[in-house]
XYZ file of C-alpha atoms in Angstrom:
144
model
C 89.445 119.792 31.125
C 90.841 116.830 29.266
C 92.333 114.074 31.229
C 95.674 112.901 30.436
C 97.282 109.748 31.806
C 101.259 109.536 31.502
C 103.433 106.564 32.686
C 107.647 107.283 32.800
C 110.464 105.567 33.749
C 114.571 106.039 33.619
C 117.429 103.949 33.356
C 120.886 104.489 33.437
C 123.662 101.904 33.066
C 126.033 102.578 35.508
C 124.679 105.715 37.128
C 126.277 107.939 36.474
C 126.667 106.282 32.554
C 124.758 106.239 29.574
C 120.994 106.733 30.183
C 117.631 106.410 29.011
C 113.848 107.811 29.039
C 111.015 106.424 28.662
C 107.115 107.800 28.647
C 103.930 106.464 27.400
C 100.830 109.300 26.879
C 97.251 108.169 27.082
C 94.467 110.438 25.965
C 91.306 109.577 24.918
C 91.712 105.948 23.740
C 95.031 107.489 22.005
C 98.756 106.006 23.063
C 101.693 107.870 21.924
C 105.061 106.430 23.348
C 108.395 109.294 23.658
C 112.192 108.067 24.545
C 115.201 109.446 24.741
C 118.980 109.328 26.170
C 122.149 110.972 27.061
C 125.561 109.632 26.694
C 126.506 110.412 30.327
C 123.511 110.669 32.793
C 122.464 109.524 36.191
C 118.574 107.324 36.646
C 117.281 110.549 38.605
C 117.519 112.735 35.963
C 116.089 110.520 33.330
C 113.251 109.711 35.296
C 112.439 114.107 35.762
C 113.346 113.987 31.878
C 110.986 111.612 31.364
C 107.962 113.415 33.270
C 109.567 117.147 31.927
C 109.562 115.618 28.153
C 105.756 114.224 29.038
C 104.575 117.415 30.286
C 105.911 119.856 27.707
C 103.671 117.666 25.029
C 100.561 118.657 26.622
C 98.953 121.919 24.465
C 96.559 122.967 27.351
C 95.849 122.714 30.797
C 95.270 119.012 31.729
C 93.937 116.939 34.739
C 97.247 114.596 34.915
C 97.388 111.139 36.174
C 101.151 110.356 36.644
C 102.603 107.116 37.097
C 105.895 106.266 38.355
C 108.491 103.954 39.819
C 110.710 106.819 41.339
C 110.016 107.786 44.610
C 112.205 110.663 44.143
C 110.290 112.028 41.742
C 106.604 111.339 43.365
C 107.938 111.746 47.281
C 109.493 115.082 45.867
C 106.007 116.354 44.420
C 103.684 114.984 46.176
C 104.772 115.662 49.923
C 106.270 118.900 48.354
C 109.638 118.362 49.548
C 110.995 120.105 46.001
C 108.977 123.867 46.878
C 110.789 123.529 50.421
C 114.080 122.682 48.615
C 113.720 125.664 46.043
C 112.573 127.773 48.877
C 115.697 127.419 51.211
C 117.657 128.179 47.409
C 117.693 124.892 46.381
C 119.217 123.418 49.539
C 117.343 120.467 51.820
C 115.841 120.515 55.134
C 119.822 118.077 55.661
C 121.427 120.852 54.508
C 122.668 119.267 51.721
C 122.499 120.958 48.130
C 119.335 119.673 46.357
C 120.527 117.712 42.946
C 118.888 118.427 39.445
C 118.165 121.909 39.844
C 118.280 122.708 36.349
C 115.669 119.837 35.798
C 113.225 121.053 38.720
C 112.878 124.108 37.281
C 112.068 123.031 33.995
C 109.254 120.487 35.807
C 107.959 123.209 38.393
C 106.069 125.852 36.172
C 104.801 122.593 33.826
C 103.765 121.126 37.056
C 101.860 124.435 38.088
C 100.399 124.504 34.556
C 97.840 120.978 35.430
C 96.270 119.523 37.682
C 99.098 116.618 38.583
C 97.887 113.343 40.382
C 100.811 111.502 41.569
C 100.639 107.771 41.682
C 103.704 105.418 42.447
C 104.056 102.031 40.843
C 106.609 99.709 41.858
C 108.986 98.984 39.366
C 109.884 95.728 37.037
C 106.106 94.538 38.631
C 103.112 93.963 36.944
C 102.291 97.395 36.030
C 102.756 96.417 31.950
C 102.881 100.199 31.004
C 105.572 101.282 33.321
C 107.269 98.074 32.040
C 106.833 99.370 28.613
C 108.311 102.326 29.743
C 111.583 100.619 31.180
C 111.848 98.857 28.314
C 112.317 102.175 26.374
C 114.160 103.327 28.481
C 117.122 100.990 28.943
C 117.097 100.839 24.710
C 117.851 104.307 24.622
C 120.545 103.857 26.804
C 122.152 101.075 25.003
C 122.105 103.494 22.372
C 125.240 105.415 24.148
């Protein structure tokens, strides 16, 4: 199984306001770099854009080393808080309604597809591909 290393990030100007994704793909000695935006966004949803957009490149099953700044996205996968939320109908354990629904479950079945490692990165730090991936990020929103 081929190993594929992904690094994300999202940035929105005003959240909710004009947004931007970023994600850089490593495979065999190979970079490719993706970005996009929306007009009218919030940073959560760019960042699961960003790991959604990442995912849906992949052609076959992959072991998948993904880097992050968002706790959101990594505390929601990796301690599994996101099956509990779409178990209880897409409300959490506060009761509240979980946001980004419609962007969980286009993550969940690619996320079920490969073997996903989750590793947080702290953002703006010295991690220089999640930086790259801010940088993208933010330009696609200044797109808007």
């Amino acid at each position: 199984m081929k190993t594929v290393t992904i690094y994300t990030d999202g940035a929105c100007s005003g959240n909710p306001g004009p947004g931007g994704w970023g994600a850089i793909l490593e495979w065999n000695g190979i970079e490719k770099e993706l970005s996009g935006g929306e007009p009218e966004t919030t940073n959560n949803r760019m960042e699961l854009t960003a790991v959604i957009r990442s995912l849906a490149l992949l052609k076959e099953p992959c072991i998948v080393e993904l880097y992050s700044d968002s706790k959101y996205v990594i505390d929601a996968l990796e301690k599994g808080w996101v099956w509990g939320w779409k178990k209880r109908g897409w409300v959490k354990s506060d009761k509240k309604p979980a946001l980004n629904v419609d962007l969980w479950e286009q993550l969940l079945p690619l996320i079920q597809t490969h073997q996903v490692h989750y590793h947080w990165v702290k953002g703006h730090a010295s991690n220089e591909k999640n930086n790259r991936c801010d940088q993208l990020a933010v330009a696609e929103s200044k797109r808007f």
